[in-house]
Coordinates of C-alpha atoms and ligand atoms in Angstrom, one line a residue:
X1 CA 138.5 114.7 38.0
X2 CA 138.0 117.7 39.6
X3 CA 134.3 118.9 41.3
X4 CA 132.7 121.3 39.0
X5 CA 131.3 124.4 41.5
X6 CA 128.6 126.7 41.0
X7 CA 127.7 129.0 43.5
X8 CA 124.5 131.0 43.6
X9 CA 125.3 134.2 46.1
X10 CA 129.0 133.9 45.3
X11 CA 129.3 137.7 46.7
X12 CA 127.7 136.8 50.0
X13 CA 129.0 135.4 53.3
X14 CA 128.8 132.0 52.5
X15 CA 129.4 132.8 48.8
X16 CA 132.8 134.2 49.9
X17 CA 133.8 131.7 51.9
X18 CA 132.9 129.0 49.7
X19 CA 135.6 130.4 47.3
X20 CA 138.2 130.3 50.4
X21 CA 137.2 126.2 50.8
X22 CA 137.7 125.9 46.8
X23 CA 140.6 127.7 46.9
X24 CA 142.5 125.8 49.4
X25 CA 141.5 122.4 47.7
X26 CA 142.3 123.6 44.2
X27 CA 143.0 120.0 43.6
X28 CA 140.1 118.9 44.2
X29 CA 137.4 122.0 43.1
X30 CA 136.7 123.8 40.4
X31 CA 134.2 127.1 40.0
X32 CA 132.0 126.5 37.1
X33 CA 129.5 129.2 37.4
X34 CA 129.2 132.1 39.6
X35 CA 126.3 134.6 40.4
X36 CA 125.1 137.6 42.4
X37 CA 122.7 140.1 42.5
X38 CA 124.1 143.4 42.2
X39 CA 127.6 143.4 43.2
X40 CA 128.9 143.2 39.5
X41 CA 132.5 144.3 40.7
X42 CA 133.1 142.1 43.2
X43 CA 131.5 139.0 40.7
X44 CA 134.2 140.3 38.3
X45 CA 137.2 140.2 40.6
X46 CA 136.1 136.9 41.6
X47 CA 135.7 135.6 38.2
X48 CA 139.5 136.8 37.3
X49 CA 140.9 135.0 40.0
X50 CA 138.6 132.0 39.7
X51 CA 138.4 131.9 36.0
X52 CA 134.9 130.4 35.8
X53 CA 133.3 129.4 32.6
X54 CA 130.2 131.4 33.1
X55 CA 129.3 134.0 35.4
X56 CA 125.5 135.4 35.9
X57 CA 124.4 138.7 37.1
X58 CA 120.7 138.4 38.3
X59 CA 120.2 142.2 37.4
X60 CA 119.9 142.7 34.0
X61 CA 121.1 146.6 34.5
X62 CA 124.6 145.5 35.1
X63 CA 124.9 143.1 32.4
X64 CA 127.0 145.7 30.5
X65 CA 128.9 147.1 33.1
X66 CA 130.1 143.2 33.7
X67 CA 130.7 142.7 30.0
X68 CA 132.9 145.4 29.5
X69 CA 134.9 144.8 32.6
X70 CA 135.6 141.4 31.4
X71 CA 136.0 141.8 28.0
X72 CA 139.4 140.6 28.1
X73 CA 138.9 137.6 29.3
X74 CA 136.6 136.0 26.2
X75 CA 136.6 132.3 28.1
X76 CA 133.9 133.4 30.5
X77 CA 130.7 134.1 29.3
X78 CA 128.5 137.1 30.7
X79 CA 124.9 136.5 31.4
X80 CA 121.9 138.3 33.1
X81 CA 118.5 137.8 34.5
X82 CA 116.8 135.7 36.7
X83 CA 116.7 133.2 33.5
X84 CA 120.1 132.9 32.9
X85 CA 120.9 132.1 36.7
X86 CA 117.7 129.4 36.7
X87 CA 119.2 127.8 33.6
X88 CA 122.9 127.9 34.5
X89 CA 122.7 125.5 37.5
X90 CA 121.5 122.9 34.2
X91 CA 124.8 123.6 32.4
X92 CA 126.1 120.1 31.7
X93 CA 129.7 120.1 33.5
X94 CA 128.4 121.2 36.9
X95 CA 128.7 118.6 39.8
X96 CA 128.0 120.7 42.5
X97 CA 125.2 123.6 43.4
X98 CA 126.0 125.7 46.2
X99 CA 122.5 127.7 47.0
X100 CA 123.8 130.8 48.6
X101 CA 121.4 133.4 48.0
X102 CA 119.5 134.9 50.1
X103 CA 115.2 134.6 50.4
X104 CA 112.4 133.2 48.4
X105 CA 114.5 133.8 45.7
X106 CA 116.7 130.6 46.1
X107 CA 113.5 128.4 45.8
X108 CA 113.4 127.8 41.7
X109 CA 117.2 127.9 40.7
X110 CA 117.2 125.0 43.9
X111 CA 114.4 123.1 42.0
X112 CA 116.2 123.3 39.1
X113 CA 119.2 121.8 40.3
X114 CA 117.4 119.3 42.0
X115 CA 115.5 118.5 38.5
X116 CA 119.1 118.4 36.9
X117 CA 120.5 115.9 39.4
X118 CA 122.7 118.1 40.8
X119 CA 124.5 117.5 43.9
X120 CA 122.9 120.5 45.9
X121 CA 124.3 121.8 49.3
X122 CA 122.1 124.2 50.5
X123 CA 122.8 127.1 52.5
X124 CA 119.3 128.7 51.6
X125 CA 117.2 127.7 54.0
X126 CA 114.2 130.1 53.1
X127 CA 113.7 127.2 50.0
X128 CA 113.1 124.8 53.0
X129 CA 111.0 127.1 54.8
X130 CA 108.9 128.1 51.7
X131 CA 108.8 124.6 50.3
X132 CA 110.2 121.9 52.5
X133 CA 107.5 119.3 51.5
X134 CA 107.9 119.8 47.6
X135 CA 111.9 120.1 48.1
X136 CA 112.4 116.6 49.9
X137 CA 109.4 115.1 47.3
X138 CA 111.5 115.8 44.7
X139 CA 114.7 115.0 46.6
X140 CA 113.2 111.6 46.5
X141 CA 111.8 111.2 43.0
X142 CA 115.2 112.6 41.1
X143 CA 116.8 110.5 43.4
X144 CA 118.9 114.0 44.2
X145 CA 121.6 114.6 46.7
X146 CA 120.7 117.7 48.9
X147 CA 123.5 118.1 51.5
X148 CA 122.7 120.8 54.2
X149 CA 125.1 124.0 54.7
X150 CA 123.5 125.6 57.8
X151 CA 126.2 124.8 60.9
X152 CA 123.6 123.4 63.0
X153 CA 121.7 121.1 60.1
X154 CA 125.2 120.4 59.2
X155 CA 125.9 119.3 62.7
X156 CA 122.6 117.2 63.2
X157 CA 123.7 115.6 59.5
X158 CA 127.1 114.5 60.6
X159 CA 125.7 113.0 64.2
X160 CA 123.6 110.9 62.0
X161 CA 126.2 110.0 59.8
X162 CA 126.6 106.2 60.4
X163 CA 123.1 105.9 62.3
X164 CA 121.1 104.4 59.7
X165 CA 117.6 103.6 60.5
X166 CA 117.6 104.6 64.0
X167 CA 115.0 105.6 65.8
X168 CA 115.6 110.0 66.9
X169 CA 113.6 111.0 69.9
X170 CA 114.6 114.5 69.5
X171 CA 116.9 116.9 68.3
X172 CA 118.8 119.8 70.0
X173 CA 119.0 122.4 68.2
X174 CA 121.2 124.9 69.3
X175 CA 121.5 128.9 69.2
X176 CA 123.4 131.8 70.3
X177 CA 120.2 133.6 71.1
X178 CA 121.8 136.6 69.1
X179 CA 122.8 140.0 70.4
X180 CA 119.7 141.1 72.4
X181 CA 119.7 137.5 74.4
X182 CA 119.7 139.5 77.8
X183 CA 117.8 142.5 77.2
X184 CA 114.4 143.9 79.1
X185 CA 111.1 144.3 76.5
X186 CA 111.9 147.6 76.6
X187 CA 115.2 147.6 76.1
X188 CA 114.5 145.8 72.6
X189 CA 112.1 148.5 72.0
X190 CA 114.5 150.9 71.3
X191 CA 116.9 148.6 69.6
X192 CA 117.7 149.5 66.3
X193 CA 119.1 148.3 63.1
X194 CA 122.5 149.1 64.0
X195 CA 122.6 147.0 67.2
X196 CA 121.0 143.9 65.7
X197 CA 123.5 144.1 62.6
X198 CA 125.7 143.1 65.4
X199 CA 125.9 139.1 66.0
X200 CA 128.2 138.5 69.0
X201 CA 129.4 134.9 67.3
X202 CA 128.6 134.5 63.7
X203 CA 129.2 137.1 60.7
X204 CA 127.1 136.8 58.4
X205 CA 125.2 138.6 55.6
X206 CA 122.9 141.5 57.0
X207 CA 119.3 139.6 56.4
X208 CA 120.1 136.3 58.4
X209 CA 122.2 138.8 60.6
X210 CA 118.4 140.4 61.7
X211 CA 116.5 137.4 61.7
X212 CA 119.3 135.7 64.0
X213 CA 118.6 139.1 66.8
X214 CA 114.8 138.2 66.4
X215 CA 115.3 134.4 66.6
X216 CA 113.2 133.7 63.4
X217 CA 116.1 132.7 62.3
X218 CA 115.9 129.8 64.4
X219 CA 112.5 129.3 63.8
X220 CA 113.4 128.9 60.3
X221 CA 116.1 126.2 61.4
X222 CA 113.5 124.0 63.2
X223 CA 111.4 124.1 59.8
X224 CA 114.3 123.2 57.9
X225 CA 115.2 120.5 60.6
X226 CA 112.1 118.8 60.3
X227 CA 112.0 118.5 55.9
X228 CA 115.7 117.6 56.1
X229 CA 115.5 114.8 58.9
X230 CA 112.1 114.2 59.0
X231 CA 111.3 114.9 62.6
X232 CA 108.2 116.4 63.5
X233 CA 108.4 120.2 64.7
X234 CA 107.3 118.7 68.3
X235 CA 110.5 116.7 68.8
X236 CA 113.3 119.5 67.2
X237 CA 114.4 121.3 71.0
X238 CA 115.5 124.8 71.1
X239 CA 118.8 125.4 73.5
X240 CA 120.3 128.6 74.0
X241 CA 123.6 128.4 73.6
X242 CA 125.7 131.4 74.0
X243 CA 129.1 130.3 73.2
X244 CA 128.6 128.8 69.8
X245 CA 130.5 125.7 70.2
X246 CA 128.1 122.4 70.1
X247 CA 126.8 123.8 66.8
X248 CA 123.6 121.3 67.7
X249 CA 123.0 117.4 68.9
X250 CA 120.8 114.4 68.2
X251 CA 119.1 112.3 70.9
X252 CA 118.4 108.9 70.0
X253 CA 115.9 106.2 71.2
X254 CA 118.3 104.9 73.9
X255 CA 119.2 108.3 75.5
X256 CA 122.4 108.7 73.9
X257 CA 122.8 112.3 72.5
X258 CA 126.0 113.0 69.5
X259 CA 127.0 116.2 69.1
X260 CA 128.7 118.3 66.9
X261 CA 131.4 120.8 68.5
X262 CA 133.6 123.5 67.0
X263 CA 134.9 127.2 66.9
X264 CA 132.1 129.2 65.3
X265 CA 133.3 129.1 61.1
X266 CA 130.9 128.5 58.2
X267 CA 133.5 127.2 56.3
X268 CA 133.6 123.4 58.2
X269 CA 130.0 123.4 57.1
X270 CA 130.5 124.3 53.9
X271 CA 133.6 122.4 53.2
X272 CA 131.7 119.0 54.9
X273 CA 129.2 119.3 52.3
X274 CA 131.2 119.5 49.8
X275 CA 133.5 116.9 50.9
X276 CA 130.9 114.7 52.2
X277 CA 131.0 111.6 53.2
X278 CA 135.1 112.1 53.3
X279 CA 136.6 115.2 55.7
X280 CA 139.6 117.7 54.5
X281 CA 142.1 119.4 56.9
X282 CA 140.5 122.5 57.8
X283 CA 143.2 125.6 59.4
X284 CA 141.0 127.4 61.9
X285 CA 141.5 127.8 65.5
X286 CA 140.4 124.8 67.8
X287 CA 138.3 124.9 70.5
X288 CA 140.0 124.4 73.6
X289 CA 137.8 122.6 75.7
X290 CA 139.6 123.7 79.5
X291 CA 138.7 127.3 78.5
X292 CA 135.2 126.5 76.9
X293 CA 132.4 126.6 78.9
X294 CA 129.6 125.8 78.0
X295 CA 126.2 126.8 78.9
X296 CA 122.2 125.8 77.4
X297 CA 119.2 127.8 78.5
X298 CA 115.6 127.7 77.5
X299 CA 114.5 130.7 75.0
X300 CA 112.4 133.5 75.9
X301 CA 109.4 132.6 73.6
X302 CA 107.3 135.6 75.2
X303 CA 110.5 138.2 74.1
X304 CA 111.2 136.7 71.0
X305 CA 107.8 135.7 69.3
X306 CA 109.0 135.0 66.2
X307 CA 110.3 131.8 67.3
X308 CA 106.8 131.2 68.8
X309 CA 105.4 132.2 65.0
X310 CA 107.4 129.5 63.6
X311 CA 106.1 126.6 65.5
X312 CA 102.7 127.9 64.5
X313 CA 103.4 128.1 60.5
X314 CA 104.9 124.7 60.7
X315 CA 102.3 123.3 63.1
X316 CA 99.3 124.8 60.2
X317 CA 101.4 123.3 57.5
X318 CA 100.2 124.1 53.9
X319 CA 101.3 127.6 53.1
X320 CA 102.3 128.7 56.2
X321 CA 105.4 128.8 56.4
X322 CA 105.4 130.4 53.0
X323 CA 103.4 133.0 54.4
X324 CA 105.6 133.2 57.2
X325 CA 108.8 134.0 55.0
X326 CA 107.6 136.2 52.8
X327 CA 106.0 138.2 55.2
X328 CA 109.9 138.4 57.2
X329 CA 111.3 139.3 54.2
X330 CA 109.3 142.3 54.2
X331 CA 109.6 142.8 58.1
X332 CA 113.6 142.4 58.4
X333 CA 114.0 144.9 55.7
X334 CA 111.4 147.2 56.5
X335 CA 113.4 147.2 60.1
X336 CA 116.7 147.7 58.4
X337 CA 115.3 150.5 56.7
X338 CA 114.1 151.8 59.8
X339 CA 110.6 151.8 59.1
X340 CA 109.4 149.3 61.6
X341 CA 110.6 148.9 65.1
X342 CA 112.3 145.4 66.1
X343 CA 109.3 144.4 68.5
X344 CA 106.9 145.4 65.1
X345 CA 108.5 142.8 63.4
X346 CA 106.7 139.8 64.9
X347 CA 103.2 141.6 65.2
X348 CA 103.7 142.1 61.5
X349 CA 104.4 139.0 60.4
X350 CA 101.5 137.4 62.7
X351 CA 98.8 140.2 61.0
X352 CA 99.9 138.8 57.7
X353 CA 99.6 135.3 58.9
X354 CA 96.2 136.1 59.6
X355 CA 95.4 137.5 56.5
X356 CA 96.6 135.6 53.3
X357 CA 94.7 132.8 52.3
X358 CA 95.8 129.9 53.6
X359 CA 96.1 126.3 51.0
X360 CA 96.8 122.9 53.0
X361 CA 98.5 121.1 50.1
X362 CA 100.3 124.4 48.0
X363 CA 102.1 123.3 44.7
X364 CA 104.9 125.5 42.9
X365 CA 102.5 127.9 41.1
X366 CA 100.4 128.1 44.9
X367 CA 104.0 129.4 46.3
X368 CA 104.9 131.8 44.0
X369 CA 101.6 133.2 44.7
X370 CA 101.1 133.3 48.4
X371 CA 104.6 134.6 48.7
X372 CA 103.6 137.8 46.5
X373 CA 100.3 138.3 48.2
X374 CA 102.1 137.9 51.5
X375 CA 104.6 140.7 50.6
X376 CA 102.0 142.7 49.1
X377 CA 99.9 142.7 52.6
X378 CA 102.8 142.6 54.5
X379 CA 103.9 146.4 52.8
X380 CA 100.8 147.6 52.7
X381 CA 100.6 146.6 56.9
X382 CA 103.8 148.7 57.7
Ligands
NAD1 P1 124.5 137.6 51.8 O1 123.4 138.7 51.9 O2 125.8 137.8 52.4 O3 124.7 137.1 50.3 C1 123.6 136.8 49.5 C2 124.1 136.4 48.1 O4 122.9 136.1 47.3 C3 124.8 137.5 47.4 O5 125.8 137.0 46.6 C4 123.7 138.2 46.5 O6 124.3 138.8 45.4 C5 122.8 137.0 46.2 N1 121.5 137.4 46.0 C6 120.7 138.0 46.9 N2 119.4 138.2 46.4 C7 119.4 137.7 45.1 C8 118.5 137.6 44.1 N3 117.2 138.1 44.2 N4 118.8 136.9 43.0 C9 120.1 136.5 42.8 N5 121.0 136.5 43.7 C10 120.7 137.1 44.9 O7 123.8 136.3 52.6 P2 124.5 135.1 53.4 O8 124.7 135.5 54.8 O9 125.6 134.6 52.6 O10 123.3 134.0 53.3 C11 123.0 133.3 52.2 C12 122.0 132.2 52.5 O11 122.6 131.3 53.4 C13 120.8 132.7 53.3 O12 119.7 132.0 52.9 C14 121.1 132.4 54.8 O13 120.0 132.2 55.6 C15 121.9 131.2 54.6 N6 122.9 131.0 55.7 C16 123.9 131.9 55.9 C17 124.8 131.7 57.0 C18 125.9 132.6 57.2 O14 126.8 132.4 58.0 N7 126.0 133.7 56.4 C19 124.7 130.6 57.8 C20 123.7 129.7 57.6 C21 122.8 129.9 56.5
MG2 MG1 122.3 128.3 61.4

């Protein structure tokens, strides 16, 4: 029997290359569902050469551009709305939940799937960020699998892979330290959105893409780190790691440290989740080790604040980090839009994390809230 796939972000980066893992184990995947935001076209070529049973458009004002362009093919059903894509990752058939979009708006189609018993590999880390505590609670009570997608969470996951109970002193968690790594304070004052939609080893979609030149990115990762492996923020290590190859490492109570090492490709990630706990040839380049090197510096938490803000949210707990999120959201696009400066972004973020009212023990309804008040101050701020 063949994995039933749906993807949620199949028009993204990982969305995109998710298709590429499914399509070169066709005997072993299938795509169920797929959805997208805005990019109707692209959702329809990908449903012709996919043939899904159901594809979901979250805005409702291309439901009938979608309909009509696949009117021929009366197998797939069309549906819109941030409903339809909460209620699809229920649909019956589906094995598999690939959580691929992009921000706060992951967070409740992720519950859902989680609630459904779906086998959930996440690639939206915001839903961890947001909402790590309620994620892994119910993780525990549906007695869910939630396999991570993020390379270095997905590295971290496989060096644990056969270590059962034992004890982690401390995780390495490694980063590129994006495309500004060497520059002055005031060279990143006049960096703009151009430069930072630049990442000298990933591609990726342009939101992560921003927060990866800020390092929130990895602030995010040592939030998502601690839910997913249960390590406290104060043991999860920061490394700058230009070249992209140990994609992050475990130390354990006896001082041995397991890595995982490869060339930089989402689709090993993806494909390990999916695969999980079995591996699948792979064709990408290999790293050749003679011509590797490989180099780990300490960040710059003084030029890059956001990674400092991170530690804080996930130090105060409660809504924080929820605050935190929301309050980047606004931030990264704000700078995209080039109505903030890149340095503006932290001192943003940390006004709003002064000002919304913080809850120590949030619940669903507490998050949905705190992340609209956030972006409401946050817009009002810029
Ligand atoms: P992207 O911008 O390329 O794609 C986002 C996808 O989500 C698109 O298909 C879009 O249509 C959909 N989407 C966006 N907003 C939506 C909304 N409100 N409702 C419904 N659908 C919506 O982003 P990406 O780079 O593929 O990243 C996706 C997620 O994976 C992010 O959370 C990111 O942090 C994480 N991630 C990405 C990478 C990477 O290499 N790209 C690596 C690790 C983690
Ligand atoms: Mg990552």
């Amino acid at each position: 029997m063949k994995q039933q796939i749906c993807i949620l972000g199949s028009t993204g980066s990982i969305g995109t290359q998710a298709l590429e893992v499914i399509r070169n184990h066709a005997d072993l995947y299938e795509v169920y569902a797929l959805t997208a935001n805005n990019r109707w076209q692209e959702l329809a070529m990908q449903a012709r050469q996919f043939h899904p049973a159901a594809v979901v458009i979250a805005n409702e004002a291309h439901y009938d551009a979608l309909a009509d362009v696949l009117a021929d093919q009366p197998e797939i059903k069309v549906y819109a709305g941030t409903k339809a894509l909460e209620e699809i990752v229920e649909a019956e058939p589906i094995n598999v939940v690939l959580a691929a979009m992009v921000g706060f708006a992951g967070l409740v189609p992720t519950i859902r799937a989680i609630k459904a018993h779906k086998k959930v590999c996440l690639a939206n880390k915001e839903t961890l960020v947001v909402a790590g505590q309620l994620i892994m609670q119910l993780v525990e009570q549906y007695h869910a699998t939630l396999l991570p997608v993020d390379s270095e969470h997905s590295a971290i996951f496989q060096s644990l892979t056969g270590e059962g109970t034992n004890e982690i002193e401390k995780i390495l968690l490694t980063c590129s330290g994006g495309p500004f790594r060497l520059y002055t304070h005031n060279q990143l004052q006049a960096v703009r959105a151009v430069d930072a939609l630049y990442h000298p080893t990933w591609t990726m979609g342009p939101k992560i893409t921003i927060d990866s030149a800020t390092l929130m990115n990895k602030g995010f990762e040592v939030i998502e780190a601690r839910w997913l492996f249960d390590v406290p923020s104060e043991k999860i290590q920061v490394l700058i790691h230009p070249q992209s190859i140990v994609h992050s490492a475990v130390q354990f109570c006896d001082g041995g440290i397991k890595a995982q090492l490869g060339v930089p490709d989402m689709r090993l990630p993806i494909q390990y989740a999916f695969s999980f706990p079995e591996r699948l040839t792979l064709n990408t380049p290999r790293v050749n080790l003679f011509h590797q090197p490989l180099e780990f510096f300490e960040p710059d938490t003084e030029r890059f604040k956001c990674l400092t803000l991170a530690y804080d949210a996930i130090g105060k707990g409660g809504n924080m980090p929820c605050i935190l999120n929301a309050a980047n959201e606004v931030a990264n696009e704000a700078f995209r839009n080039a109505q903030c400066s890149f340095l503006a972004i932290a001192d943003i973020i940390e006004r709003t994390m002064q000002s919304v009212t913080f809850d120590a023990s949030p619940d669903l309804d507490v998050y949905l809230q705190t992340d609209a008040e956030a972006r409401r101050m946050t817009a009002e701020s810029l």
